[in-house]
XYZ file of N, CA and C in Angstrom:
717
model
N -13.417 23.687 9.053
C -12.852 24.441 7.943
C -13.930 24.611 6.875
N -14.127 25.621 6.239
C -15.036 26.058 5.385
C -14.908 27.042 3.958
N -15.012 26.211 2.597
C -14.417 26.936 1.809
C -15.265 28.762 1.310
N -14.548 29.171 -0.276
C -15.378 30.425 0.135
C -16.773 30.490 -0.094
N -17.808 28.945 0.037
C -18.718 29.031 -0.366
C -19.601 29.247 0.844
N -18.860 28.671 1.998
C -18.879 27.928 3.141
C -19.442 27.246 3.856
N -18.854 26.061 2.672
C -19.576 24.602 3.020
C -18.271 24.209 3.959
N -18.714 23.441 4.098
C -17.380 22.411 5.016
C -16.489 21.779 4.139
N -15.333 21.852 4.816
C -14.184 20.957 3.769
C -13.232 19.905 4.771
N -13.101 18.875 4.849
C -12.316 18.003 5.793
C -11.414 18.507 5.139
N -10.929 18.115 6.907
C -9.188 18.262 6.830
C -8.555 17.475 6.713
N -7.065 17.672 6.122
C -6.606 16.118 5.448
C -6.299 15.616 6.388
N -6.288 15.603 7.701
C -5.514 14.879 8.926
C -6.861 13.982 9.144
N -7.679 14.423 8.827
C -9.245 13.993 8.897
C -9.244 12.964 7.791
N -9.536 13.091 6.921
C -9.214 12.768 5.604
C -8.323 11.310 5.739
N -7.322 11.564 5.830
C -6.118 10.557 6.137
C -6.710 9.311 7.411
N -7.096 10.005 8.401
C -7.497 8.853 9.037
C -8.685 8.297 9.024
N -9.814 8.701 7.964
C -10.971 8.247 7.556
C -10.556 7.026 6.827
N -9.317 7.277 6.258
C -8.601 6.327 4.950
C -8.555 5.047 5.702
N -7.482 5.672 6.452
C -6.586 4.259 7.471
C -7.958 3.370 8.041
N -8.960 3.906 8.594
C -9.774 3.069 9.109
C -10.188 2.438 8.285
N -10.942 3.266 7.084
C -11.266 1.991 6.054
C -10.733 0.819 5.562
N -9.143 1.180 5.631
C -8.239 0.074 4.822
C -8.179 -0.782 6.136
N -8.508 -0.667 7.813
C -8.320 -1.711 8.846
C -9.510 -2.519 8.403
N -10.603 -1.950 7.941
C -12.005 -2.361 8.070
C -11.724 -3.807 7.155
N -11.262 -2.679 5.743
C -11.116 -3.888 4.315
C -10.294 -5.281 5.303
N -8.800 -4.954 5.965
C -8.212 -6.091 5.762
C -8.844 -7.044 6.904
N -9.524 -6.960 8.118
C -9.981 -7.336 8.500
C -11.314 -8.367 8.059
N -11.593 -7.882 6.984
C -13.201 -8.894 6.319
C -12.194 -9.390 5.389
N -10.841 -9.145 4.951
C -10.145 -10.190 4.545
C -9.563 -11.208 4.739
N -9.036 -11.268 6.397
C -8.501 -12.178 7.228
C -9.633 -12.817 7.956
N -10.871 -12.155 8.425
C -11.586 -12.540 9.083
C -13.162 -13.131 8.294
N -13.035 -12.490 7.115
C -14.730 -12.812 6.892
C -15.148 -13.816 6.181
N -16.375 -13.940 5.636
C -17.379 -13.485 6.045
C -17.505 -13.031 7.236
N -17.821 -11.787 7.625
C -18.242 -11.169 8.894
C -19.293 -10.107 9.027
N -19.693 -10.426 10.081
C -20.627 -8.931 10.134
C -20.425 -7.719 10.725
N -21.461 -6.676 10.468
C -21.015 -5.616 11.031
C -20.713 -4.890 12.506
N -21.477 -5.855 13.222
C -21.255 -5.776 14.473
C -19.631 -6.627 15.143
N -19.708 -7.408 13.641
C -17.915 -7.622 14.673
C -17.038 -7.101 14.451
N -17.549 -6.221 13.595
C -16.323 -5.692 12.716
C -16.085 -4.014 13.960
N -17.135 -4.120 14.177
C -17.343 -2.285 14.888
C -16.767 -2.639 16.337
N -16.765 -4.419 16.759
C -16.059 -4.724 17.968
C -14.768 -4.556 17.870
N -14.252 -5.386 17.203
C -12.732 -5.561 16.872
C -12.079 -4.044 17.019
N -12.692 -3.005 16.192
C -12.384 -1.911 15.978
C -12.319 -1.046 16.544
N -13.617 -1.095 17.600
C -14.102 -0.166 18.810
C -14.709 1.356 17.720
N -15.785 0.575 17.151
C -16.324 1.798 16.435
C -17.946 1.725 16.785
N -18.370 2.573 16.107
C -20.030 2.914 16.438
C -20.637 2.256 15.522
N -21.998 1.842 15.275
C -22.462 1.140 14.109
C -22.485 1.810 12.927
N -22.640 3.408 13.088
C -22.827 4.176 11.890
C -21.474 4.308 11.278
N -20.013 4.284 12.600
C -19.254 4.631 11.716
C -18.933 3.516 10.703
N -19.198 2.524 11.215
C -18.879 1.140 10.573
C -19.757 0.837 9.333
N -21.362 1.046 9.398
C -21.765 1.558 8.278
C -21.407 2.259 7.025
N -20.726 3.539 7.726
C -19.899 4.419 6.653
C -19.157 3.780 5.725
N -18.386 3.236 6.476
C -17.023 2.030 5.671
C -17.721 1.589 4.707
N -18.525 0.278 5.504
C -18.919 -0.764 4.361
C -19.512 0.141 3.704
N -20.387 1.051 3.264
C -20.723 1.728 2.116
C -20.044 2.008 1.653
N -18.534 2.321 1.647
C -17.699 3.430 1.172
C -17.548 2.089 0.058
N -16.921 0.780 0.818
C -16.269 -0.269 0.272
C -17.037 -1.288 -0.358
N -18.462 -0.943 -0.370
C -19.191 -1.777 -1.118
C -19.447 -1.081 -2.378
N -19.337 0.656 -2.721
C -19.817 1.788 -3.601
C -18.443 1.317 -4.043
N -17.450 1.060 -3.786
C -15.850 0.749 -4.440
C -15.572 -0.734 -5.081
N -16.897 -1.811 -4.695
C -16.536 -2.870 -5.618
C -15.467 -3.728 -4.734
N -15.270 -3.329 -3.091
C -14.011 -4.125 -2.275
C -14.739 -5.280 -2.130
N -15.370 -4.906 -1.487
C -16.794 -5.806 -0.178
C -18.290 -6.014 -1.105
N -18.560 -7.627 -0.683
C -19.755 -7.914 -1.490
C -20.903 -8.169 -0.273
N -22.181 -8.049 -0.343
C -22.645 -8.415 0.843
C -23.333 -10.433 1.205
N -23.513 -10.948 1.965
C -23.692 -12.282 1.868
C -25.142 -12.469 2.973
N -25.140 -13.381 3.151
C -26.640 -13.957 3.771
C -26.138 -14.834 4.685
N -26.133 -15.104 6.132
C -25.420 -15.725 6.513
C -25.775 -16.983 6.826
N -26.040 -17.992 6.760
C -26.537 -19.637 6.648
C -26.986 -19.916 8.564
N -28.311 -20.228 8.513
C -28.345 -20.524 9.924
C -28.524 -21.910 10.082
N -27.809 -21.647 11.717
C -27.798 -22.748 12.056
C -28.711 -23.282 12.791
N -28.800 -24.453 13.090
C -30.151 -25.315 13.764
C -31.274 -24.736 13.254
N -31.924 -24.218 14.599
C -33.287 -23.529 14.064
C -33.417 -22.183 14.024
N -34.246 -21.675 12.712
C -34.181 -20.279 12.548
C -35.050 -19.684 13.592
N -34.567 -18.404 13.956
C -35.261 -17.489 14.741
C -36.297 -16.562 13.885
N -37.086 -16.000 14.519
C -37.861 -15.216 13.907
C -37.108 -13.730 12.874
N -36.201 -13.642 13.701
C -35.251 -12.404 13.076
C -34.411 -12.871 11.971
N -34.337 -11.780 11.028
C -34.188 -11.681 9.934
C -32.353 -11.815 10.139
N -31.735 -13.272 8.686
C -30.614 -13.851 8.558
C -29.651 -12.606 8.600
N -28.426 -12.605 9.677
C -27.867 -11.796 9.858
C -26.892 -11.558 8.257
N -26.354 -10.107 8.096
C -25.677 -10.178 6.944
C -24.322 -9.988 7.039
N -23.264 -10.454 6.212
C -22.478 -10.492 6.109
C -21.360 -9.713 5.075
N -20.276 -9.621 5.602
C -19.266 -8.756 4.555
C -18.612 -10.046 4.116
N -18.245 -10.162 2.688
C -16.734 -10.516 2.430
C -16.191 -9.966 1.453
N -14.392 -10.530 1.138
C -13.786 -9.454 0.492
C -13.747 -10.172 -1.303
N -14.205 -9.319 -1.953
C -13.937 -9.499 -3.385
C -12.700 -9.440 -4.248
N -12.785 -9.680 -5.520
C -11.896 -10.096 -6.431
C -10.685 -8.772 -5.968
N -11.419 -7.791 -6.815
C -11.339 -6.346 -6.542
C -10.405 -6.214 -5.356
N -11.073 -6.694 -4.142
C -10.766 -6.123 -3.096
C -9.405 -6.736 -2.673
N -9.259 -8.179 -3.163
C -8.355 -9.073 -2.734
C -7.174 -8.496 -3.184
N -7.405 -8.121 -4.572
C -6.200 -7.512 -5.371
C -5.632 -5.866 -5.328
N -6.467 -5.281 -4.474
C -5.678 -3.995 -3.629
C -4.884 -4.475 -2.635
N -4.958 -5.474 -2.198
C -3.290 -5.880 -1.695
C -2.684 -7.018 -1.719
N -2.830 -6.851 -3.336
C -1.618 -7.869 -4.047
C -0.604 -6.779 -3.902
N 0.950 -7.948 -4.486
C 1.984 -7.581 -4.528
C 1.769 -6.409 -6.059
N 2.500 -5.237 -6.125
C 2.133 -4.737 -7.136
C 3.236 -4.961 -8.221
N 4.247 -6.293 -7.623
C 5.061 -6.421 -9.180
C 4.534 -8.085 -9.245
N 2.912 -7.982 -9.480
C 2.570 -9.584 -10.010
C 2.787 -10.002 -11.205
N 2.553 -8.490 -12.027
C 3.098 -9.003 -13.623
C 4.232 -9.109 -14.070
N 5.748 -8.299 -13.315
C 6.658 -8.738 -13.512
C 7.130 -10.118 -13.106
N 6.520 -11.011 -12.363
C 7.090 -12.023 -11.261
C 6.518 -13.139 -12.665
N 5.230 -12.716 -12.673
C 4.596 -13.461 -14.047
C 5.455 -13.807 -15.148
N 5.811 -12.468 -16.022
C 6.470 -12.676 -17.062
C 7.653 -13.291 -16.771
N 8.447 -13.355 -15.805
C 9.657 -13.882 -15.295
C 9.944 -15.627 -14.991
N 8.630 -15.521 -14.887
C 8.407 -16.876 -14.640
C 8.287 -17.931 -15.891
N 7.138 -17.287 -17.290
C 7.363 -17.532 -18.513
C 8.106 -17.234 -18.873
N 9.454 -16.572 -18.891
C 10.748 -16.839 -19.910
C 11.555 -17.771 -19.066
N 11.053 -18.629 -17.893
C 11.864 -19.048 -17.316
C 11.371 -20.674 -17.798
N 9.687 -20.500 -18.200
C 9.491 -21.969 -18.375
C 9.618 -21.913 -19.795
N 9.671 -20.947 -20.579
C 10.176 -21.247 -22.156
C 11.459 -21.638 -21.945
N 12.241 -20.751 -21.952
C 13.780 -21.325 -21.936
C 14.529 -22.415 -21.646
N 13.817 -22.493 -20.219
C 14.851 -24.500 -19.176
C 13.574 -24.836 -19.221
N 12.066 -25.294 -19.556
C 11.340 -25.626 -18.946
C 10.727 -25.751 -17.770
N 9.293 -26.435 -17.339
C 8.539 -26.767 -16.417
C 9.105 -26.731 -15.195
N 10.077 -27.884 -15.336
C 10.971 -28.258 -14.253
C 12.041 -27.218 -13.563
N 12.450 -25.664 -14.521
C 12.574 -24.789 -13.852
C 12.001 -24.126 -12.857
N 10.983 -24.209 -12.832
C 9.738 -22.991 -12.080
C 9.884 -24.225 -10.998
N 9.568 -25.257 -11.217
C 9.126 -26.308 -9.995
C 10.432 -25.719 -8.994
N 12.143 -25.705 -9.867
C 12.821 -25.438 -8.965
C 13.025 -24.378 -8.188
N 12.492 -23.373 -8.892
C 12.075 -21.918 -8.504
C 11.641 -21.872 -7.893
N 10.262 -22.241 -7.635
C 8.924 -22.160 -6.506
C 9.666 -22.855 -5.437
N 10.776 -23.712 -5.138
C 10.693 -24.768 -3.825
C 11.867 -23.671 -3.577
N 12.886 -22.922 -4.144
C 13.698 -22.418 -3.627
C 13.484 -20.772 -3.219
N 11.761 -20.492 -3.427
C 11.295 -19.515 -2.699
C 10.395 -19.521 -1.497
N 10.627 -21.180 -0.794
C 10.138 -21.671 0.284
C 11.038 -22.130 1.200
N 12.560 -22.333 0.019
C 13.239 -22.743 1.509
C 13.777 -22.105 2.492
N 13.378 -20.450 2.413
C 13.684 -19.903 3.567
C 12.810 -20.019 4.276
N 11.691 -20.363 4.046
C 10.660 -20.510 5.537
C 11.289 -21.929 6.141
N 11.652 -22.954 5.271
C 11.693 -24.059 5.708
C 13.070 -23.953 6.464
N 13.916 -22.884 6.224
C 15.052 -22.807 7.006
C 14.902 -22.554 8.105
N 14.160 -21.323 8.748
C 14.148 -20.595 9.438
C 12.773 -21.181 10.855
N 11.868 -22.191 10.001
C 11.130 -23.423 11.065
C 11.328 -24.480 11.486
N 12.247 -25.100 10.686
C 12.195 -26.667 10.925
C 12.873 -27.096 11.824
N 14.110 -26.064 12.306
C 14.728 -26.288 13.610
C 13.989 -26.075 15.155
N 13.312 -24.860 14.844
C 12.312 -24.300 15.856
C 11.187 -25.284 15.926
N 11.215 -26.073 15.302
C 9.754 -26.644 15.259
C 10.255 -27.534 16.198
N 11.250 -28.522 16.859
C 11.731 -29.095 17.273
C 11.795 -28.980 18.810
N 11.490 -27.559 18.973
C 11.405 -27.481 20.314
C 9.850 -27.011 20.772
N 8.664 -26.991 19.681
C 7.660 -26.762 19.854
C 6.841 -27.686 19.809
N 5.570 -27.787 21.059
C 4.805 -28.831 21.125
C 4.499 -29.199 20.125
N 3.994 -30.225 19.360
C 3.220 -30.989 18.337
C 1.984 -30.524 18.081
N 1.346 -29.695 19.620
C -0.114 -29.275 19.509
C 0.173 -28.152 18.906
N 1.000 -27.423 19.040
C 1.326 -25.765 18.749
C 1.742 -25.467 17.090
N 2.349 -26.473 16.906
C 3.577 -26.101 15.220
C 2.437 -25.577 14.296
N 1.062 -26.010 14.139
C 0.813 -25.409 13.425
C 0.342 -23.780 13.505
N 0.175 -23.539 14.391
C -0.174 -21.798 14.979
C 0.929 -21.338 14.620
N 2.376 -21.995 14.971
C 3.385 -21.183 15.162
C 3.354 -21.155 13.614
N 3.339 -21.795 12.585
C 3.668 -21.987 11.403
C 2.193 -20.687 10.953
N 1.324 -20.376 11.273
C 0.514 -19.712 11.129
C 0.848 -18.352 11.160
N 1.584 -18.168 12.205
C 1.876 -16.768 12.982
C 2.935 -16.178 12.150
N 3.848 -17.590 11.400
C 4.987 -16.824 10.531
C 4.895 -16.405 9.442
N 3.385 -17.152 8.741
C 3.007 -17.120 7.607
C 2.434 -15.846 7.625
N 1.926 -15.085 8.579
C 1.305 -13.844 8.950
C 1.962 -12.999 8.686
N 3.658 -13.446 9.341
C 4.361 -12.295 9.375
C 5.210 -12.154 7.735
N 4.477 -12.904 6.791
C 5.300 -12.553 5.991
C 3.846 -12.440 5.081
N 2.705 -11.728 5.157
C 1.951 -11.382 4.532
C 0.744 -12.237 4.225
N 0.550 -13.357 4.857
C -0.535 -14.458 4.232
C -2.057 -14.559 5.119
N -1.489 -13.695 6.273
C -2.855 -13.567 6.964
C -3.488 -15.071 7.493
N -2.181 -15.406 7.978
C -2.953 -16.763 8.401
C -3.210 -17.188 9.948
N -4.134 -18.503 9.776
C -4.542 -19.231 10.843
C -5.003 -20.147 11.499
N -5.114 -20.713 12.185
C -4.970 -22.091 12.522
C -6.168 -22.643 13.427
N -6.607 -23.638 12.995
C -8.200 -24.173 14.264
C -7.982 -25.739 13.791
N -9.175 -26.011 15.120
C -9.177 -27.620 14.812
C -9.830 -28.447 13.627
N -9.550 -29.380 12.705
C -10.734 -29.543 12.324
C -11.838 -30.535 12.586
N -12.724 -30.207 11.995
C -14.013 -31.109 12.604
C -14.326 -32.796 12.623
N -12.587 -33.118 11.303
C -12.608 -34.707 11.219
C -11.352 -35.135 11.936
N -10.886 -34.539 12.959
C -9.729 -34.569 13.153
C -8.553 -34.178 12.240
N -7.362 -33.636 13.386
C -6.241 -33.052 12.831
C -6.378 -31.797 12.781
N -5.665 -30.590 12.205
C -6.259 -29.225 12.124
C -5.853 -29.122 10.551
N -6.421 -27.611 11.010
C -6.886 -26.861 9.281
C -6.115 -25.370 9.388
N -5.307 -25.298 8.083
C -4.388 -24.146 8.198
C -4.618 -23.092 7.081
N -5.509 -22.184 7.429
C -6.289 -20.948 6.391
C -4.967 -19.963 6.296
N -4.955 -19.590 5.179
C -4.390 -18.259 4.561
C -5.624 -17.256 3.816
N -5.780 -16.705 4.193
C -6.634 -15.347 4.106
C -6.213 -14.514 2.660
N -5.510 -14.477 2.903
C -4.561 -13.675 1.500
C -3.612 -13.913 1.441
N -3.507 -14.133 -0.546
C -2.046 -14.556 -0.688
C -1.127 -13.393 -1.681
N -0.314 -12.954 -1.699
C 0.255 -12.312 -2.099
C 0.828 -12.573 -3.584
N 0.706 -13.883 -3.893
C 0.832 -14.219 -5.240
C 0.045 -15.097 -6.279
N -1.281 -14.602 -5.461
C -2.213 -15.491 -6.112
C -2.911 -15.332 -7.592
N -2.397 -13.966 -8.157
C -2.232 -14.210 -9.355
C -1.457 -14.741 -10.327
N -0.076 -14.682 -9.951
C 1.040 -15.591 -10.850
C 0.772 -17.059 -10.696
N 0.090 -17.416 -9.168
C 0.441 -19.155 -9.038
C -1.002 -19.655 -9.684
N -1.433 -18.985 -9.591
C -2.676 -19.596 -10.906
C -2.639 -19.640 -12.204
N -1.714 -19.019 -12.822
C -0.999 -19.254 -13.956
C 0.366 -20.661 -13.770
N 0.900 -20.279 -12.740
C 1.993 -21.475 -12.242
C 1.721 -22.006 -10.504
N 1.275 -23.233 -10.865
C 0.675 -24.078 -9.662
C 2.038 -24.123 -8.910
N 2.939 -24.654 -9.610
C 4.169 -25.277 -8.960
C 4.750 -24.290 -7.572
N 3.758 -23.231 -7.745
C 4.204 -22.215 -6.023
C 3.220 -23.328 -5.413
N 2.160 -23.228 -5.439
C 1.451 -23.658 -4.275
C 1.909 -25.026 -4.280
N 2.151 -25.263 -5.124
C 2.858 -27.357 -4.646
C 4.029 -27.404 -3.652
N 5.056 -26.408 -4.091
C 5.955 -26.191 -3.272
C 5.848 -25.649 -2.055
N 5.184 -24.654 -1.983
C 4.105 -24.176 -0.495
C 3.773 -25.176 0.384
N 2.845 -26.292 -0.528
C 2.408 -27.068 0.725
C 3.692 -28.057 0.932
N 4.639 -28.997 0.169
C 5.688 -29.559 0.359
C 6.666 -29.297 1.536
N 6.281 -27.771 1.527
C 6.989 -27.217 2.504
C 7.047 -26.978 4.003
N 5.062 -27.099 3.790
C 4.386 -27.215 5.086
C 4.739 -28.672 6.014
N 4.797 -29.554 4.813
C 4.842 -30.987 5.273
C 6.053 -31.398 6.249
N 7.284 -30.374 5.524
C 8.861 -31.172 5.803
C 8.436 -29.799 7.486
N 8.384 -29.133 7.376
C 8.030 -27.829 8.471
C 7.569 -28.854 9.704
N 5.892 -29.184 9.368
C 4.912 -29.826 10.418
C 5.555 -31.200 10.815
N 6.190 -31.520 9.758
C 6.630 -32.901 9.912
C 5.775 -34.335 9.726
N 4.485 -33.911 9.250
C 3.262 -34.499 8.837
C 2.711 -34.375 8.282
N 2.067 -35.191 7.265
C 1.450 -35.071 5.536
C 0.360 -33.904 6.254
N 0.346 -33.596 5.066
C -0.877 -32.316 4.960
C -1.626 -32.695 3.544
N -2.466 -31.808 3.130
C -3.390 -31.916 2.317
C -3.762 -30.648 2.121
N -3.643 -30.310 0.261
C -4.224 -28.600 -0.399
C -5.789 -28.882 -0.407
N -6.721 -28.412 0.580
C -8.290 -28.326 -0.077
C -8.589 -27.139 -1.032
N -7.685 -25.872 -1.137
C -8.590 -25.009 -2.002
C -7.743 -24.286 -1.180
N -7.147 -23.203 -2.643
C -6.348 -22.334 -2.762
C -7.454 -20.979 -3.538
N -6.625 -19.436 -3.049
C -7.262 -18.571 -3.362
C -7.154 -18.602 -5.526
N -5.766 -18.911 -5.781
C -5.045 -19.094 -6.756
C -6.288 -19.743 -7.989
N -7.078 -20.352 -7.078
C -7.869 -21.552 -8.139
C -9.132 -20.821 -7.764
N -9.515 -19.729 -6.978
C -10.795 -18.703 -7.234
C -11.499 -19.043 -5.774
N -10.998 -20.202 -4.958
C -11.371 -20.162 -3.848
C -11.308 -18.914 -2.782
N -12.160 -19.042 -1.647
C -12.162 -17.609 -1.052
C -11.154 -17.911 -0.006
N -10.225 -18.661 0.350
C -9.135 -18.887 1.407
C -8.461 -19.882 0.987
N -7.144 -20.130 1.715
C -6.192 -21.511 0.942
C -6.572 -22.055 2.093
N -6.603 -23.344 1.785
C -6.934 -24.331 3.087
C -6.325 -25.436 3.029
N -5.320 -25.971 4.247
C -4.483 -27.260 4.134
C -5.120 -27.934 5.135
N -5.153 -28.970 4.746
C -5.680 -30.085 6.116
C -4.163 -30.649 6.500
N -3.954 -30.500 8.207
C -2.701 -31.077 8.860
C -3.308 -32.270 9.547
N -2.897 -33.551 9.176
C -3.162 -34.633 10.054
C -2.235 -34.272 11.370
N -2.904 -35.519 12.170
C -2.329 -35.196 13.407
C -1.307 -36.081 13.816
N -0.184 -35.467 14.258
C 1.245 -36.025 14.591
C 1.206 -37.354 14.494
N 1.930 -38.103 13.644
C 2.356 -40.208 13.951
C 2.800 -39.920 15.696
N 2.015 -40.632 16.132
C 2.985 -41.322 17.663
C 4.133 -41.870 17.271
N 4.910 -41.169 18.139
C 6.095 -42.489 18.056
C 6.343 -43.459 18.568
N 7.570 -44.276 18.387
C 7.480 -45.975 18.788
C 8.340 -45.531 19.938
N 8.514 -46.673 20.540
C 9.519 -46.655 21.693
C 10.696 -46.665 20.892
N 11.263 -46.741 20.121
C 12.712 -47.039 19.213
C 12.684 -45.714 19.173
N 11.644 -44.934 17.992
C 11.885 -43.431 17.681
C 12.163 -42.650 18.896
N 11.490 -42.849 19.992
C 11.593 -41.826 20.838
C 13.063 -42.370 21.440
N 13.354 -43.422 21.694
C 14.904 -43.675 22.504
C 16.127 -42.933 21.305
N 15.504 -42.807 20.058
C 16.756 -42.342 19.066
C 17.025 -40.779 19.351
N 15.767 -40.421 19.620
C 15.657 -38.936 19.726
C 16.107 -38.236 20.453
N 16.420 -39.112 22.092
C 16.835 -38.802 23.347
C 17.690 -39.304 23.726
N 18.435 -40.088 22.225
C 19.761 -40.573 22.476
C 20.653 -42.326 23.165
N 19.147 -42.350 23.899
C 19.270 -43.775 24.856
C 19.055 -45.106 23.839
């Protein structure tokens, strides 16, 4: 298409899906990164240039910052591969867009009844996860609960995921949080968050670093399941 100058003019069908790719690109170095560009053009099944395109688009936009990537053992002669991750900016194109109402709602809630309101607030905007796992968790291996607890947290916007960690037990990343501007003003979400994880997993956990507090991912450490005794397990199975 060519206007009456006749230069070229994309078409919005063009246009539109130049968009969509970019915004897969963004949420992807949000769930996934630091990453580079070659994994990003895998995941995607794109070309290097088109993938190029992006990150320029989204680094000229203030989404995506670029990083240096830390090597390991011994360096090679080739130059430290580089990396994407997602910025302040970028994090907060997909926040919730009523953060400032949830905010202010929250301060007339701790002026009025106090502190101890919000605490009750925050745990009673977790107990539907805790409703809707803690039975299911019951029939899921011990090795698994936390993936599965990962996979739900996904499905309700947190971009999460689950690996081993390196001191034992595993480690449960959220990528993005959807209210990580209000709970940094009010902790008592993320206290209740992880409280929640605990009664869920059924095993203490631990907050290392929340996005809320400027960290680049929330990170819980899950110890690994108590064995049970011969008593617990005969109660469980009835005998």
């Amino acid at each position: 298409m060519k206007d009456t100058q006749g230069a070229a003019v994309a078409r919005p069908s063009a246009v539109s899906a130049e968009t969509g790719t970019r915004a897969r690109v963004a949420r992807l170095i949000l769930e996934h990164g630091p990453v580079t560009a070659a994994a990003l053009g895998e995941r995607l099944g794109l070309t290097p240039a088109a993938v190029r395109r992006h990150l320029d688009a989204l680094l000229a936009e203030g989404m995506i910052e670029p990083r240096t990537a830390r090597p390991r053992g011994q360096r090679g002669r080739g130059r430290p591969a580089k990396l994407f991750a997602i910025t302040d900016a970028g994090r907060s194109a997909f926040e919730h867009a009523y953060d400032g109402l949830a905010g202010s709602a929250l301060r007339f809630l701790a002026d009025r009844l106090g502190e101890e309101a919000v605490t009750e607030f925050a745990r009673s905007q977790v107990s539907g996860l805790i409703g809707r796992l803690r039975g299911e968790m019951q029939d899921v291996p011990a090795s698994e609960r936390v993936r599965v607890l990962a996979e739900a947290l996904s499905a309700d916007g947190y971009a999460a995921s689950a690996s081993r960690a390196a001191l034992g037990g595993e480690q449960l990343c959220q990528h993005h949080c959807p209210v990580a501007h209000v709970a940094a003003e009010f902790p008592q979400l993320c206290e209740a968050e992880t409280e929640a994880f605990a009664q869920i997993l059924g095993t203490p956990v631990q907050r290392l670093a929340t996005i809320a507090h400027g960290d680049g991912v929330c990170t819980t450490h899950v110890s690994p399941p108590r064995p049970q005794t011969i008593d617990e397990s005969s109660k469980e199975t009835g005998r």
